[in-house]
PDB file of C-alpha atoms in Angstrom:
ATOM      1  CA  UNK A 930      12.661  11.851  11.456  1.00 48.00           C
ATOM      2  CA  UNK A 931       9.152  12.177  12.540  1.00 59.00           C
ATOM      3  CA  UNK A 932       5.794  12.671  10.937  1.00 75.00           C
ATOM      4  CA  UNK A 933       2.373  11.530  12.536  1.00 89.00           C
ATOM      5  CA  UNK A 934      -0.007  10.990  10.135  1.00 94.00           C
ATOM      6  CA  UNK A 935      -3.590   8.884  10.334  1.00 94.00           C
ATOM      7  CA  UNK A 936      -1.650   5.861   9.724  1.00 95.00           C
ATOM      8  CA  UNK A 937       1.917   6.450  11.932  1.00 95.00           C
ATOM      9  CA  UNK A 938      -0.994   6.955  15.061  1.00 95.00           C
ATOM     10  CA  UNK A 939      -2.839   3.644  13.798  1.00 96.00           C
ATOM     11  CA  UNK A 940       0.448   1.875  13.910  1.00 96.00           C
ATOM     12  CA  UNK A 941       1.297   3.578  17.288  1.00 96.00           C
ATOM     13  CA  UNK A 942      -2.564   2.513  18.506  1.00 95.00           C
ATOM     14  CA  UNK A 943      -1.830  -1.282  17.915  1.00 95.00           C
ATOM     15  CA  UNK A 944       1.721  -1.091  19.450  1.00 96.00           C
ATOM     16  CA  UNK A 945       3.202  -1.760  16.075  1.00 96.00           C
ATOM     17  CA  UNK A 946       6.877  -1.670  15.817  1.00 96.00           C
ATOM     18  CA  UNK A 947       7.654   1.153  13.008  1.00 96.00           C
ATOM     19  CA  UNK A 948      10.129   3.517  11.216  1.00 95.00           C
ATOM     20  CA  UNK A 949       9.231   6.398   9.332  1.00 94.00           C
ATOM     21  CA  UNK A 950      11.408   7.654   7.034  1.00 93.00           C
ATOM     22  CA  UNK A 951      10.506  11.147   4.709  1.00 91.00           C
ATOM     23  CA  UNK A 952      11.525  12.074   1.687  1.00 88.00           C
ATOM     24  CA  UNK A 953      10.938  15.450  -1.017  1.00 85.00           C
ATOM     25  CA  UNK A 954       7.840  13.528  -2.664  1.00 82.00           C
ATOM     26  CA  UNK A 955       8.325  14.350  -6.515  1.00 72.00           C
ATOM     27  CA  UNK A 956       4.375  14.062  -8.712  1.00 71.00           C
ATOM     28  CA  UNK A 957       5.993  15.020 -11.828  1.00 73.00           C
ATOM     29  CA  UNK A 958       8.181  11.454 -11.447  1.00 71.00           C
ATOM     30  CA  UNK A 959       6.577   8.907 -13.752  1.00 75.00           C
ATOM     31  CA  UNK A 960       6.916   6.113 -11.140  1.00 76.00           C
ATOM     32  CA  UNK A 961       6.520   7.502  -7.997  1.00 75.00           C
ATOM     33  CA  UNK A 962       6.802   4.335  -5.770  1.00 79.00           C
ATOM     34  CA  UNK A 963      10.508   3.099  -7.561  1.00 79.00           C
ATOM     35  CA  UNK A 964      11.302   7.047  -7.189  1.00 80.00           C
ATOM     36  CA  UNK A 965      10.295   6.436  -3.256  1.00 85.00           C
ATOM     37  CA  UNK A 966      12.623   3.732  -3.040  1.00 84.00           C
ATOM     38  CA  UNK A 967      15.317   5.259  -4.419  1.00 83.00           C
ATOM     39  CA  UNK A 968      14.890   8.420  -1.759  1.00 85.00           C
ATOM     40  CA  UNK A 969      15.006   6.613   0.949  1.00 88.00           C
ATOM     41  CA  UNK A 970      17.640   4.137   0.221  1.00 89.00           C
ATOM     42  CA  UNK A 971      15.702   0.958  -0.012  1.00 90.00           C
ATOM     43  CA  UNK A 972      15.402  -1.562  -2.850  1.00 91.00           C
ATOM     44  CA  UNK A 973      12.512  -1.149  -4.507  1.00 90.00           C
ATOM     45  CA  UNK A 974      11.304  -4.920  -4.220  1.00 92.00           C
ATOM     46  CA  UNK A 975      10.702  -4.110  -0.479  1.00 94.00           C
ATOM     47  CA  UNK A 976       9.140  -1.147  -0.936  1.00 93.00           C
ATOM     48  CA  UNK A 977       5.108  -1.749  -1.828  1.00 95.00           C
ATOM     49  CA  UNK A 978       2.567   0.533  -3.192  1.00 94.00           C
ATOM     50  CA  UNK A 979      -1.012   1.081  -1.779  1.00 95.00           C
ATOM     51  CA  UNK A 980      -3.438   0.699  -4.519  1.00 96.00           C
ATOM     52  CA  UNK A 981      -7.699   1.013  -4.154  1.00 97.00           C
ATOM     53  CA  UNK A 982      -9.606  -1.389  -6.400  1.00 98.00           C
ATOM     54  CA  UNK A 983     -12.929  -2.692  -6.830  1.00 98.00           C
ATOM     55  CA  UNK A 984     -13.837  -6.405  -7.303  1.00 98.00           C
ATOM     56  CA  UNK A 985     -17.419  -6.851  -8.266  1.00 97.00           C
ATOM     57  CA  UNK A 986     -17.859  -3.273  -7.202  1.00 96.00           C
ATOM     58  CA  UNK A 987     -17.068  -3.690  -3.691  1.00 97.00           C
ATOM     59  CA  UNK A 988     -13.745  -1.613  -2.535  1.00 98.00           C
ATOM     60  CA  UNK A 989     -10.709  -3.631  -2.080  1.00 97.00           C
ATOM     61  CA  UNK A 990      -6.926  -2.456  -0.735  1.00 97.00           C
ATOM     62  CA  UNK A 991      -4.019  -3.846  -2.570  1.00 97.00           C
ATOM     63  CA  UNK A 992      -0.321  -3.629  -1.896  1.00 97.00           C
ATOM     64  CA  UNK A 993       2.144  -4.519  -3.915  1.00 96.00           C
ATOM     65  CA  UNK A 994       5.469  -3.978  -4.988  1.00 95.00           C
ATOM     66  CA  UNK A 995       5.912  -0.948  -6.009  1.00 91.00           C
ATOM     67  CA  UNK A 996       8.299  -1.788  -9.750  1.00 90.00           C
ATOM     68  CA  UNK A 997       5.648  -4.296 -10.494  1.00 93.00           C
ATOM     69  CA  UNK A 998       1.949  -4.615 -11.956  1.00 94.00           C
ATOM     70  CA  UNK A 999      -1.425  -5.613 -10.554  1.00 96.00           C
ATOM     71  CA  UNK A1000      -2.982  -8.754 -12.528  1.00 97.00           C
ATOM     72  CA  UNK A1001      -7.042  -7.372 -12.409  1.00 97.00           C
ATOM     73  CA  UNK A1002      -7.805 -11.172 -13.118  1.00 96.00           C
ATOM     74  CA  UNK A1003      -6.156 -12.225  -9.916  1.00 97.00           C
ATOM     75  CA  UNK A1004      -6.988  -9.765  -7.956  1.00 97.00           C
ATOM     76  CA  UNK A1005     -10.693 -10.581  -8.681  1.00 97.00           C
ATOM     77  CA  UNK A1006      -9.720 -13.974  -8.090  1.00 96.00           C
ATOM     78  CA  UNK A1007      -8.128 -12.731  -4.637  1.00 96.00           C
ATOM     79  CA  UNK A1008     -11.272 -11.844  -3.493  1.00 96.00           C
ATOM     80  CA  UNK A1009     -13.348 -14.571  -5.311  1.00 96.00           C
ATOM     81  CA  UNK A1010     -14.863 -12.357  -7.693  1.00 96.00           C
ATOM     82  CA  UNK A1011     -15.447 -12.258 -11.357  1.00 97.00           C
ATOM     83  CA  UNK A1012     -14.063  -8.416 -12.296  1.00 96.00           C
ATOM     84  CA  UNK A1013     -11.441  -6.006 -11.072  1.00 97.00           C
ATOM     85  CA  UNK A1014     -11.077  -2.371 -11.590  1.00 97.00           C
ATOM     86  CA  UNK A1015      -8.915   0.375 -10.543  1.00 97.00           C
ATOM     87  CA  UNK A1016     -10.856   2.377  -7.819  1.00 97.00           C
ATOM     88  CA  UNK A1017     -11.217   6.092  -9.170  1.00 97.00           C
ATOM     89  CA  UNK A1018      -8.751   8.843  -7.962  1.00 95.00           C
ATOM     90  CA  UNK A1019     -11.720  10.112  -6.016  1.00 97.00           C
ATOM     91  CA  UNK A1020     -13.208   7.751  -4.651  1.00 97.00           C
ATOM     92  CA  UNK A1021      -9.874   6.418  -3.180  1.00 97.00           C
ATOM     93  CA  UNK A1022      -9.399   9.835  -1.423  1.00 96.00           C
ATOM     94  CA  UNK A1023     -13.133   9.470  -0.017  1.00 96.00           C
ATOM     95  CA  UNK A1024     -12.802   5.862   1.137  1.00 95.00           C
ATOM     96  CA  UNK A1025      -9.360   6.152   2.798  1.00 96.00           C
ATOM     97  CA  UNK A1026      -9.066   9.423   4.234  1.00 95.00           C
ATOM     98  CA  UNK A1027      -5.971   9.686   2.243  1.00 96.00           C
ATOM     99  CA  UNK A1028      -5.287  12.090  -0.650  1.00 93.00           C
ATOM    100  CA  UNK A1029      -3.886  10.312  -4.203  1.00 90.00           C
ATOM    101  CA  UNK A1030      -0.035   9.766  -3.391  1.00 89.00           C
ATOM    102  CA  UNK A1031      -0.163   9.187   0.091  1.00 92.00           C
ATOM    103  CA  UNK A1032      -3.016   6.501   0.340  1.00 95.00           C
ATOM    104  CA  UNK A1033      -2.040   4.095   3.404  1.00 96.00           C
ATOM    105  CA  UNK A1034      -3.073   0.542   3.999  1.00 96.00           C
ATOM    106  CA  UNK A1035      -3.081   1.632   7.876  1.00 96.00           C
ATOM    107  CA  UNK A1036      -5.412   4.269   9.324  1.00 95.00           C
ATOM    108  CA  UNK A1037      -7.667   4.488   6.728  1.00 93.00           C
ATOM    109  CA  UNK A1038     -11.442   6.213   7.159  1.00 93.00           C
ATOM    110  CA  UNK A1039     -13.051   2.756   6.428  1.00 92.00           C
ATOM    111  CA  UNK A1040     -12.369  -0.604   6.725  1.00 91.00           C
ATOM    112  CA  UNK A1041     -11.732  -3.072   3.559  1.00 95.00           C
ATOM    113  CA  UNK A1042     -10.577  -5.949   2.309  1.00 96.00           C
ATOM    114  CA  UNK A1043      -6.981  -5.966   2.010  1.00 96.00           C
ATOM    115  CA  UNK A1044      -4.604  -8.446   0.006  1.00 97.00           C
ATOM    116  CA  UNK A1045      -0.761  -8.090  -0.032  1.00 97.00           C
ATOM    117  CA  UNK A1046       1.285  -9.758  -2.502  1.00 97.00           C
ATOM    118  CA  UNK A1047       2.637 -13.136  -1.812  1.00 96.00           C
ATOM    119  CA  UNK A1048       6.289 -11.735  -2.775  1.00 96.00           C
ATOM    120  CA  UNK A1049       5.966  -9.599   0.725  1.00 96.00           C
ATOM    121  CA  UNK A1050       6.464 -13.307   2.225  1.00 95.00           C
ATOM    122  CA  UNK A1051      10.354 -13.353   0.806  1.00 95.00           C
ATOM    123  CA  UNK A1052      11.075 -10.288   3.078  1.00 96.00           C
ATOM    124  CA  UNK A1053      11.888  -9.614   6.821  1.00 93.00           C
ATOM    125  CA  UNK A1054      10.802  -6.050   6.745  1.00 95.00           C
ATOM    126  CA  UNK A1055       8.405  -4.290   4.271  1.00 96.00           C
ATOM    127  CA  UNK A1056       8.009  -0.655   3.471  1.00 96.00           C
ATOM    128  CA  UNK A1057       4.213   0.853   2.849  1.00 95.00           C
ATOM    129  CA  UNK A1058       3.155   4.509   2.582  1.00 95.00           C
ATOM    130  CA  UNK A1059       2.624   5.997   6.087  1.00 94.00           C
ATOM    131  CA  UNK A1060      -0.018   8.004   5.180  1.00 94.00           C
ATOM    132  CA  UNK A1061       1.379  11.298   3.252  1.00 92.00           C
ATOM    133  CA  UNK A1062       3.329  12.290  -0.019  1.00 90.00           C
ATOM    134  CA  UNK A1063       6.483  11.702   0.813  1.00 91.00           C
ATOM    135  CA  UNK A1064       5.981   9.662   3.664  1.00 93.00           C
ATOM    136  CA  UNK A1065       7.206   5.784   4.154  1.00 94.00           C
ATOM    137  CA  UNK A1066       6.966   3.619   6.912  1.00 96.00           C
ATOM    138  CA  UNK A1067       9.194   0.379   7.565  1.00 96.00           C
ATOM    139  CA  UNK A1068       7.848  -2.503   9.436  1.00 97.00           C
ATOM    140  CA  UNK A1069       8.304  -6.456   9.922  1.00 97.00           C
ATOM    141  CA  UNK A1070       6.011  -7.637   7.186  1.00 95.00           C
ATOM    142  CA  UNK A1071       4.068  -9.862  10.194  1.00 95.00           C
ATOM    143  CA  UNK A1072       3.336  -6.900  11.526  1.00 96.00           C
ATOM    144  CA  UNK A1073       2.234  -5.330   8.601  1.00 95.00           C
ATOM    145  CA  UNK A1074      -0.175  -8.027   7.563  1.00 95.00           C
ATOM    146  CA  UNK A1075      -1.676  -7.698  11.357  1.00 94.00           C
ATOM    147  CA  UNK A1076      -2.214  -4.188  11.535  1.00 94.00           C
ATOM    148  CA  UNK A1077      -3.719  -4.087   8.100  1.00 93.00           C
ATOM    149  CA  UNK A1078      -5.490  -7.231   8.261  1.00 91.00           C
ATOM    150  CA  UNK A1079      -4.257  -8.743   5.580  1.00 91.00           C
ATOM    151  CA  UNK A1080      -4.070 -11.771   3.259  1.00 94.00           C
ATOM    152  CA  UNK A1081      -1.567 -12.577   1.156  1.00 96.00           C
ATOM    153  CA  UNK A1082      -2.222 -13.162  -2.747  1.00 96.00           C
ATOM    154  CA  UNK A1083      -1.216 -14.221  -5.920  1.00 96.00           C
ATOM    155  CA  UNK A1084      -1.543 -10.779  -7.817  1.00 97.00           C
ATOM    156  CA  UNK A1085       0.885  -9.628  -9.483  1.00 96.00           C
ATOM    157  CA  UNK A1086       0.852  -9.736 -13.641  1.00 94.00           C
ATOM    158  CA  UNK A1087       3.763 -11.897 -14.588  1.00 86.00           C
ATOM    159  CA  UNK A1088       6.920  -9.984 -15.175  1.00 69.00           C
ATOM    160  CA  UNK A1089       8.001  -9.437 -18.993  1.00 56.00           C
TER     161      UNK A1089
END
C-alpha cells in the first residue's frame, strides 16, 4: 500500500530505496511503537521510534528502538553536552512538521542533529515512522542513516 507523506517524498527525493507499510494507528495503546510492530508483522527490535530532545537546549532527533528506553545522560553525551530533555509535545510538532505520533526522522520542517542507536548496526533493514499515525516505512539501515544524516550512538538506558 501507498501513502505519500513529507517523509515517503523526502525518501523518494534522495532516490532512497523504501517500503511503506500502514496500519489502524491505535493512541489509546500504551506503547504505541511495540503496538506498530506488532501491526505490521515486524519484530519490534527492528522497528525504531522517532523521539525530539534537547541537549543543552538545542533540538536533537533520536531513534531508537521502539521496546526500549532513551538514557538522557547519553544522549547528552551523544551530542557532547552536559543535559538532555524530552522536547515538548509542541514544540516537536513545530520543529518537524510532524504531528505527535507520526514524527519522522525524514522530511522534517528543519534540519537537526540526529543520532540512531548503535543496536540499528545489528540489522539489515530498519523500520522508522514515515511520517503519519499509522504509517511505517522499511529501509536498509545504510540508507536510513544517509537520508537522515545520521550518527550512530550509545543511547539506550541499559535493559532491566
Amino acid at each position: 500500500m501507498t501513502k505519500t507523506t513529507p517523509a515517503t517524498a523526502f525518501l523518494k527525493r534522495k532516490n532512497i530505496a523504501f517500503e511503506t507499510l500502514v496500519y489502524d494507528y491505535d493512541p489509546s495503546v500504551e506503547k504505541l511503537g511495540v503496538h506498530a510492530a506488532a501491526a505490521v508483522g515486524e519484530p519490534p527490535e527492528r522497528v525504531f521510534k522517532t523521539l525530539m530532545a534537547e541537549v543543552d537546549g538545542k533540538p536533537v532527533c533520536v531513534v531508537i528502538p521502539v521496546a526500549r528506553e532513551l538514557s538522557m545522560k547519553k544522549l547528552a553525551a551523544a551530542f557532547s553536552g552536559k543535559s538532555a530533555k524530552m522536547m515538548k509535545p509542541a514544540d516537536a510538532e513545530r520543529i518537524t512538521g510532524y504531528r505527535v505520533g507520526g514524527i519522522s526522522p525524514f522530511g522534517r520542517r528543519k534540519h537537526v542533529p540526529t543520532a540512531v542507536a548503535q543496536e540499528a548496526l545489528e540489522l539489515s533493514c530498519i523500520l522508522m515512522n514515515g511520517g503519519g499515525r499509522g504509517v511505517q516505512v522499511k529501509l536498509a539501515v545504510s540508507d536510513a542513516l544517509a537520508a537522515m544524516d545520521g550518527v550512530i550512538a550509545d543511547l539506550l538506558a541499559s535493559a532491566d
